[in-house]
PDB file of C-alpha atoms in Angstrom:
ATOM      1  CA  GLY A   1      -0.018   0.226  -0.170  1.00 83.00           C
ATOM      2  CA  GLU A   2       0.678   3.190  -0.297  1.00 88.00           C
ATOM      3  CA  ASN A   3       3.019   5.335   2.551  1.00 92.00           C
ATOM      4  CA  VAL A   4       3.997   8.877   2.692  1.00 95.00           C
ATOM      5  CA  GLU A   5       6.152  10.408   4.629  1.00 96.00           C
ATOM      6  CA  GLN A   6       6.412  14.045   6.064  1.00 96.00           C
ATOM      7  CA  HIS A   7       9.046  16.877   6.888  1.00 96.00           C
ATOM      8  CA  PRO A   8       9.272  18.331   9.290  1.00 97.00           C
ATOM      9  CA  SER A   9       6.923  17.248  12.087  1.00 95.00           C
ATOM     10  CA  THR A  10       7.002  20.808  14.068  1.00 96.00           C
ATOM     11  CA  LEU A  11       7.740  24.251  11.781  1.00 97.00           C
ATOM     12  CA  SER A  12       8.504  27.928  13.498  1.00 97.00           C
ATOM     13  CA  VAL A  13       8.975  30.574  11.658  1.00 97.00           C
ATOM     14  CA  GLN A  14       8.526  34.195  11.705  1.00 97.00           C
ATOM     15  CA  GLU A  15       5.657  36.160  10.503  1.00 97.00           C
ATOM     16  CA  GLY A  16       6.108  37.163   6.774  1.00 97.00           C
ATOM     17  CA  ASP A  17       8.324  34.738   5.883  1.00 97.00           C
ATOM     18  CA  SER A  18       7.985  31.607   4.189  1.00 97.00           C
ATOM     19  CA  ALA A  19       7.219  27.935   5.167  1.00 98.00           C
ATOM     20  CA  VAL A  20       7.882  25.117   2.916  1.00 98.00           C
ATOM     21  CA  ILE A  21       6.263  21.665   4.401  1.00 98.00           C
ATOM     22  CA  LYS A  22       7.512  18.580   1.828  1.00 98.00           C
ATOM     23  CA  CYS A  23       6.300  15.086   1.698  1.00 98.00           C
ATOM     24  CA  THR A  24       7.203  12.065  -0.198  1.00 97.00           C
ATOM     25  CA  TYR A  25       5.189   8.461  -1.496  1.00 96.00           C
ATOM     26  CA  SER A  26       5.924   5.279  -2.251  1.00 95.00           C
ATOM     27  CA  ASP A  27       3.718   4.350  -4.637  1.00 92.00           C
ATOM     28  CA  SER A  28       3.806   5.567  -8.094  1.00 91.00           C
ATOM     29  CA  ALA A  29       0.370   4.400  -9.343  1.00 90.00           C
ATOM     30  CA  SER A  30      -0.899   7.629  -7.503  1.00 91.00           C
ATOM     31  CA  ASN A  31      -1.548  10.719  -9.000  1.00 90.00           C
ATOM     32  CA  TYR A  32      -3.643  13.056  -6.643  1.00 92.00           C
ATOM     33  CA  PHE A  33      -1.825  14.729  -3.929  1.00 94.00           C
ATOM     34  CA  PRO A  34      -3.795  17.404  -1.618  1.00 94.00           C
ATOM     35  CA  TRP A  35      -2.942  19.379   1.889  1.00 96.00           C
ATOM     36  CA  TYR A  36      -4.899  19.854   4.355  1.00 95.00           C
ATOM     37  CA  LYS A  37      -4.810  22.087   6.824  1.00 95.00           C
ATOM     38  CA  GLN A  38      -6.400  21.222  10.623  1.00 92.00           C
ATOM     39  CA  GLU A  39      -7.126  23.619  12.934  1.00 91.00           C
ATOM     40  CA  LEU A  40      -7.240  22.811  17.203  1.00 85.00           C
ATOM     41  CA  GLY A  41     -10.718  20.657  17.185  1.00 81.00           C
ATOM     42  CA  LYS A  42     -11.534  20.714  13.943  1.00 85.00           C
ATOM     43  CA  GLY A  43     -11.564  18.540  11.128  1.00 88.00           C
ATOM     44  CA  PRO A  44      -8.930  19.108   8.145  1.00 91.00           C
ATOM     45  CA  GLN A  45      -9.507  21.128   4.914  1.00 92.00           C
ATOM     46  CA  LEU A  46      -8.137  20.945   1.643  1.00 92.00           C
ATOM     47  CA  ILE A  47      -6.562  24.135   0.489  1.00 95.00           C
ATOM     48  CA  ILE A  48      -4.712  22.963  -2.259  1.00 95.00           C
ATOM     49  CA  ASP A  49      -4.315  20.019  -4.507  1.00 93.00           C
ATOM     50  CA  ILE A  50      -2.403  18.655  -7.369  1.00 93.00           C
ATOM     51  CA  ARG A  51      -2.462  16.164  -9.928  1.00 89.00           C
ATOM     52  CA  SER A  52       0.527  14.490 -11.487  1.00 84.00           C
ATOM     53  CA  ASN A  53      -0.215  15.855 -14.865  1.00 81.00           C
ATOM     54  CA  VAL A  54       0.923  19.230 -13.490  1.00 81.00           C
ATOM     55  CA  GLY A  55       4.550  20.451 -11.823  1.00 90.00           C
ATOM     56  CA  GLU A  56       2.866  23.377 -10.050  1.00 94.00           C
ATOM     57  CA  LYS A  57       0.298  24.878  -8.643  1.00 93.00           C
ATOM     58  CA  LYS A  58      -0.546  28.132  -7.462  1.00 95.00           C
ATOM     59  CA  ASP A  59      -3.271  29.805  -5.240  1.00 94.00           C
ATOM     60  CA  GLN A  60      -2.985  33.137  -3.552  1.00 95.00           C
ATOM     61  CA  ARG A  61       0.138  32.666  -1.307  1.00 97.00           C
ATOM     62  CA  ILE A  62       0.025  28.903  -0.892  1.00 98.00           C
ATOM     63  CA  ALA A  63       1.743  26.891  -4.052  1.00 97.00           C
ATOM     64  CA  VAL A  64       2.383  22.996  -3.979  1.00 97.00           C
ATOM     65  CA  THR A  65       5.099  21.606  -6.233  1.00 96.00           C
ATOM     66  CA  LEU A  66       5.265  18.321  -7.286  1.00 96.00           C
ATOM     67  CA  ASN A  67       8.200  15.834  -8.519  1.00 94.00           C
ATOM     68  CA  LYS A  68       6.903  12.405  -9.997  1.00 92.00           C
ATOM     69  CA  THR A  69      10.500  11.389 -10.796  1.00 92.00           C
ATOM     70  CA  ALA A  70      11.538  11.274  -7.054  1.00 94.00           C
ATOM     71  CA  LYS A  71       7.724  10.686  -5.807  1.00 95.00           C
ATOM     72  CA  HIS A  72       7.566  14.035  -4.069  1.00 95.00           C
ATOM     73  CA  PHE A  73       5.995  16.894  -3.084  1.00 97.00           C
ATOM     74  CA  SER A  74       5.915  19.870  -1.362  1.00 98.00           C
ATOM     75  CA  LEU A  75       3.824  23.332   0.399  1.00 98.00           C
ATOM     76  CA  HIS A  76       4.718  26.558  -0.040  1.00 98.00           C
ATOM     77  CA  ILE A  77       3.069  29.464   1.503  1.00 98.00           C
ATOM     78  CA  THR A  78       4.909  32.921   1.483  1.00 97.00           C
ATOM     79  CA  GLU A  79       4.027  35.928   3.534  1.00 97.00           C
ATOM     80  CA  THR A  80       2.961  33.779   5.986  1.00 97.00           C
ATOM     81  CA  GLN A  81       0.211  35.613   8.817  1.00 97.00           C
ATOM     82  CA  PRO A  82      -0.954  34.243  12.157  1.00 95.00           C
ATOM     83  CA  GLU A  83      -3.921  32.850  10.919  1.00 95.00           C
ATOM     84  CA  ASP A  84      -2.094  29.861   8.790  1.00 97.00           C
ATOM     85  CA  SER A  85      -0.854  28.156  11.972  1.00 97.00           C
ATOM     86  CA  ALA A  86      -2.132  25.149  12.285  1.00 96.00           C
ATOM     87  CA  VAL A  87      -1.311  21.803  11.491  1.00 94.00           C
ATOM     88  CA  TYR A  88      -1.224  20.784   7.882  1.00 96.00           C
ATOM     89  CA  PHE A  89      -1.283  16.613   6.136  1.00 95.00           C
ATOM     90  CA  CYS A  90      -0.315  15.728   2.677  1.00 96.00           C
ATOM     91  CA  ALA A  91      -1.956  13.125   1.510  1.00 95.00           C
ATOM     92  CA  ALA A  92      -1.567  10.551  -1.810  1.00 94.00           C
ATOM     93  CA  GLY A  93      -4.379   8.930  -3.809  1.00 89.00           C
ATOM     94  CA  ASP A  94      -6.601   8.340  -6.939  1.00 82.00           C
ATOM     95  CA  SER A  95      -7.083  11.565  -8.739  1.00 73.00           C
ATOM     96  CA  GLY A  96     -10.502   9.407  -9.507  1.00 69.00           C
ATOM     97  CA  GLY A  97     -11.283   8.782  -6.423  1.00 68.00           C
ATOM     98  CA  GLY A  98     -12.422   5.542  -4.608  1.00 70.00           C
ATOM     99  CA  ALA A  99     -12.310   3.028  -2.587  1.00 72.00           C
ATOM    100  CA  ASP A 100      -8.974   3.571  -0.994  1.00 78.00           C
ATOM    101  CA  GLY A 101      -9.477   6.956  -0.522  1.00 83.00           C
ATOM    102  CA  LEU A 102      -6.470   9.148   1.308  1.00 89.00           C
ATOM    103  CA  THR A 103      -3.161   8.011   2.475  1.00 91.00           C
ATOM    104  CA  PHE A 104      -1.950  10.766   4.984  1.00 92.00           C
ATOM    105  CA  GLY A 105       1.436  12.554   6.454  1.00 94.00           C
ATOM    106  CA  LYS A 106       1.501  12.378  10.260  1.00 92.00           C
ATOM    107  CA  GLY A 107       1.376  15.823   9.878  1.00 93.00           C
ATOM    108  CA  THR A 108       3.144  19.556  10.127  1.00 96.00           C
ATOM    109  CA  HIS A 109       2.676  21.726  13.190  1.00 96.00           C
ATOM    110  CA  LEU A 110       3.189  24.993  11.655  1.00 97.00           C
ATOM    111  CA  ILE A 111       3.524  27.683  14.636  1.00 97.00           C
ATOM    112  CA  ILE A 112       3.489  31.401  13.108  1.00 97.00           C
ATOM    113  CA  GLN A 113       6.094  33.696  15.505  1.00 94.00           C
ATOM    114  CA  PRO A 114       4.175  37.528  15.810  1.00 89.00           C
TER     115      PRO A 114
ATOM    116  CA  GLU B   1     -22.741  25.724   1.197  1.00 67.00           C
ATOM    117  CA  PRO B   2     -22.392  22.687   1.743  1.00 69.00           C
ATOM    118  CA  GLU B   3     -20.737  20.643   4.512  1.00 88.00           C
ATOM    119  CA  VAL B   4     -20.206  17.241   6.673  1.00 92.00           C
ATOM    120  CA  THR B   5     -21.895  17.562   9.468  1.00 93.00           C
ATOM    121  CA  GLN B   6     -21.301  14.903  12.156  1.00 96.00           C
ATOM    122  CA  THR B   7     -23.209  13.977  15.567  1.00 96.00           C
ATOM    123  CA  PRO B   8     -22.081  13.790  18.791  1.00 96.00           C
ATOM    124  CA  SER B   9     -19.154  16.249  18.653  1.00 95.00           C
ATOM    125  CA  HIS B  10     -17.885  14.074  21.981  1.00 96.00           C
ATOM    126  CA  GLN B  11     -18.571  11.786  23.544  1.00 97.00           C
ATOM    127  CA  VAL B  12     -17.221   9.676  26.873  1.00 97.00           C
ATOM    128  CA  THR B  13     -18.271   6.241  27.077  1.00 97.00           C
ATOM    129  CA  GLN B  14     -17.048   3.196  29.742  1.00 97.00           C
ATOM    130  CA  MET B  15     -14.570   0.341  27.817  1.00 97.00           C
ATOM    131  CA  GLY B  16     -17.191  -2.604  26.233  1.00 97.00           C
ATOM    132  CA  GLN B  17     -20.110  -0.253  25.169  1.00 97.00           C
ATOM    133  CA  GLU B  18     -21.411  -0.068  21.731  1.00 97.00           C
ATOM    134  CA  VAL B  19     -21.099   3.581  20.273  1.00 98.00           C
ATOM    135  CA  ILE B  20     -22.518   5.138  17.100  1.00 97.00           C
ATOM    136  CA  LEU B  21     -21.433   7.901  15.499  1.00 97.00           C
ATOM    137  CA  ARG B  22     -23.553  10.177  12.444  1.00 96.00           C
ATOM    138  CA  CYS B  23     -22.579  11.869   9.574  1.00 96.00           C
ATOM    139  CA  VAL B  24     -24.209  13.447   7.393  1.00 94.00           C
ATOM    140  CA  PRO B  25     -22.492  13.654   4.054  1.00 91.00           C
ATOM    141  CA  ILE B  26     -23.148  16.596   1.641  1.00 88.00           C
ATOM    142  CA  SER B  27     -25.765  15.354  -0.681  1.00 82.00           C
ATOM    143  CA  ASN B  28     -23.885  14.573  -4.257  1.00 83.00           C
ATOM    144  CA  HIS B  29     -21.138  12.668  -2.580  1.00 85.00           C
ATOM    145  CA  LEU B  30     -21.393   9.638  -3.960  1.00 85.00           C
ATOM    146  CA  TYR B  31     -18.413   7.816  -1.635  1.00 88.00           C
ATOM    147  CA  PHE B  32     -18.005   8.351   2.463  1.00 91.00           C
ATOM    148  CA  TYR B  33     -15.079   7.283   4.099  1.00 93.00           C
ATOM    149  CA  TRP B  34     -14.664   7.124   8.174  1.00 96.00           C
ATOM    150  CA  TYR B  35     -11.092   8.123   8.960  1.00 95.00           C
ATOM    151  CA  ARG B  36      -9.414   8.140  12.657  1.00 96.00           C
ATOM    152  CA  GLN B  37      -7.118  10.365  14.808  1.00 92.00           C
ATOM    153  CA  ILE B  38      -5.502   9.228  17.638  1.00 93.00           C
ATOM    154  CA  LEU B  39      -4.497  12.209  19.273  1.00 88.00           C
ATOM    155  CA  GLY B  40      -1.386  14.270  17.721  1.00 84.00           C
ATOM    156  CA  GLN B  41      -0.437  11.758  15.053  1.00 87.00           C
ATOM    157  CA  LYS B  42      -2.067  11.539  11.851  1.00 87.00           C
ATOM    158  CA  VAL B  43      -5.258  10.919  10.199  1.00 91.00           C
ATOM    159  CA  GLU B  44      -5.614   7.553   8.990  1.00 92.00           C
ATOM    160  CA  PHE B  45      -8.235   5.181   6.623  1.00 91.00           C
ATOM    161  CA  LEU B  46     -10.768   2.837   8.634  1.00 95.00           C
ATOM    162  CA  VAL B  47     -13.013   2.158   6.097  1.00 94.00           C
ATOM    163  CA  SER B  48     -14.864   3.151   2.365  1.00 91.00           C
ATOM    164  CA  PHE B  49     -18.604   2.731   1.321  1.00 90.00           C
ATOM    165  CA  TYR B  50     -20.163   2.696  -2.234  1.00 87.00           C
ATOM    166  CA  ASN B  51     -23.131   1.702  -3.460  1.00 85.00           C
ATOM    167  CA  ASN B  52     -24.514   0.892   0.426  1.00 86.00           C
ATOM    168  CA  GLU B  53     -21.693  -1.358   1.009  1.00 90.00           C
ATOM    169  CA  ILE B  54     -18.222  -1.572   2.010  1.00 92.00           C
ATOM    170  CA  SER B  55     -15.717  -0.765  -0.383  1.00 89.00           C
ATOM    171  CA  GLU B  56     -12.385  -1.076   0.796  1.00 89.00           C
ATOM    172  CA  LYS B  57     -11.355  -1.255   4.446  1.00 92.00           C
ATOM    173  CA  SER B  58      -7.904  -1.059   6.051  1.00 92.00           C
ATOM    174  CA  GLU B  59      -6.493  -3.322   9.437  1.00 91.00           C
ATOM    175  CA  ILE B  60      -8.023  -0.818  12.270  1.00 93.00           C
ATOM    176  CA  PHE B  61     -11.801  -1.906  10.899  1.00 95.00           C
ATOM    177  CA  ASP B  62     -11.975  -5.145  12.355  1.00 93.00           C
ATOM    178  CA  ASP B  63     -15.218  -7.237  13.637  1.00 93.00           C
ATOM    179  CA  GLN B  64     -15.930  -4.129  16.304  1.00 95.00           C
ATOM    180  CA  PHE B  65     -16.828  -1.838  13.298  1.00 96.00           C
ATOM    181  CA  SER B  66     -19.592  -1.909  11.188  1.00 96.00           C
ATOM    182  CA  VAL B  67     -21.056   1.019   8.716  1.00 95.00           C
ATOM    183  CA  GLU B  68     -24.221   1.457   7.384  1.00 92.00           C
ATOM    184  CA  ARG B  69     -26.421   3.877   5.237  1.00 89.00           C
ATOM    185  CA  PRO B  70     -29.358   2.997   6.651  1.00 81.00           C
ATOM    186  CA  ASP B  71     -31.589   5.725   5.503  1.00 81.00           C
ATOM    187  CA  GLY B  72     -30.249   7.907   2.099  1.00 75.00           C
ATOM    188  CA  SER B  73     -28.857  10.372   3.852  1.00 82.00           C
ATOM    189  CA  ASN B  74     -27.364   9.167   7.326  1.00 90.00           C
ATOM    190  CA  PHE B  75     -23.887   7.571   7.544  1.00 93.00           C
ATOM    191  CA  THR B  76     -23.463   5.705  10.336  1.00 96.00           C
ATOM    192  CA  LEU B  77     -20.140   3.893  12.411  1.00 97.00           C
ATOM    193  CA  LYS B  78     -20.629   1.749  15.129  1.00 97.00           C
ATOM    194  CA  ILE B  79     -18.417   0.296  17.297  1.00 97.00           C
ATOM    195  CA  ARG B  80     -19.577  -2.530  18.754  1.00 95.00           C
ATOM    196  CA  SER B  81     -17.335  -3.390  22.228  1.00 94.00           C
ATOM    197  CA  THR B  82     -14.828   0.055  22.245  1.00 96.00           C
ATOM    198  CA  LYS B  83     -11.622  -0.561  24.314  1.00 96.00           C
ATOM    199  CA  LEU B  84      -9.475   2.194  25.698  1.00 96.00           C
ATOM    200  CA  GLU B  85      -7.586   2.575  22.684  1.00 95.00           C
ATOM    201  CA  ASP B  86     -10.522   3.354  20.289  1.00 96.00           C
ATOM    202  CA  SER B  87     -10.392   7.074  21.738  1.00 97.00           C
ATOM    203  CA  ALA B  88      -9.843   9.099  18.852  1.00 96.00           C
ATOM    204  CA  MET B  89     -11.843  11.711  16.796  1.00 95.00           C
ATOM    205  CA  TYR B  90     -13.239   9.731  14.388  1.00 97.00           C
ATOM    206  CA  PHE B  91     -14.204  11.617  11.153  1.00 95.00           C
ATOM    207  CA  CYS B  92     -16.540  11.147   8.552  1.00 96.00           C
ATOM    208  CA  ALA B  93     -15.577  12.268   4.396  1.00 93.00           C
ATOM    209  CA  GLY B  94     -16.974  11.973   1.334  1.00 91.00           C
ATOM    210  CA  GLY B  95     -16.497  12.455  -2.227  1.00 86.00           C
ATOM    211  CA  GLU B  96     -17.434  12.305  -5.825  1.00 78.00           C
ATOM    212  CA  LEU B  97     -16.282  10.305  -7.937  1.00 70.00           C
ATOM    213  CA  TYR B  98     -13.719  11.023 -10.933  1.00 69.00           C
ATOM    214  CA  THR B  99     -11.969  14.104  -8.580  1.00 74.00           C
ATOM    215  CA  GLY B 100     -10.722  12.470  -5.943  1.00 75.00           C
ATOM    216  CA  GLU B 101     -11.619  15.195  -3.202  1.00 84.00           C
ATOM    217  CA  LEU B 102     -12.627  14.410  -0.023  1.00 88.00           C
ATOM    218  CA  PHE B 103     -14.257  16.899   2.316  1.00 91.00           C
ATOM    219  CA  PHE B 104     -14.519  16.126   5.604  1.00 93.00           C
ATOM    220  CA  GLY B 105     -16.328  16.765   8.640  1.00 94.00           C
ATOM    221  CA  GLU B 106     -15.930  17.882  12.010  1.00 93.00           C
ATOM    222  CA  GLY B 107     -14.993  15.651  13.600  1.00 94.00           C
ATOM    223  CA  SER B 108     -16.259  13.040  16.572  1.00 96.00           C
ATOM    224  CA  ARG B 109     -14.528  12.892  19.887  1.00 96.00           C
ATOM    225  CA  LEU B 110     -14.238   9.313  21.246  1.00 97.00           C
ATOM    226  CA  THR B 111     -13.245   8.753  24.800  1.00 97.00           C
ATOM    227  CA  VAL B 112     -12.751   5.937  26.484  1.00 97.00           C
ATOM    228  CA  LEU B 113     -12.998   5.162  29.831  1.00 96.00           C
TER     229      LEU B 113
END
């Protein structure tokens, strides 16, 4: 089955600086890579995703890159703000959806220092 | 914006008791999932459900667990005889076919004493 590794487990950055979270996956059949943000006591919320036919995707301050050859993908947050503080999970799965759902990484606790 | 709703938000139960967690998925979703998150750990897949039957289940989803969609709207997770290690947040999620996107509920916190 799929295995997703995520680093770092904790990331502390100064407000306004950039944050980068990295993930690797094991199953070359995976072709859908979403990122979820989880605030304290809440469910994971999808913030951005990328599919394997694309190398990079950007949405305002958030960008995701994918290297299929190396089986790794990254989340980049620029101009970080206090409300970016949360736990971020990467995941891997099938872009067609379906039975297997998603395999999640262990999460990164992002702390934005004022 | 439609959302996945889960009840109860928190349940405390004694070891050995039965627990039912409920979810109302987004109406146009076709695949439904239960995930578990033990405190401070990653979100783990339990089971997927499509066309009124289980599609896939993980090793965690043993005989103590069951799911059903009794009335076409609610989607339930039952734990027959709870153990201490069942204490976790349980998330319901739903998705459409052909997109891969999953939308999660706010979760139900289960505490087994």
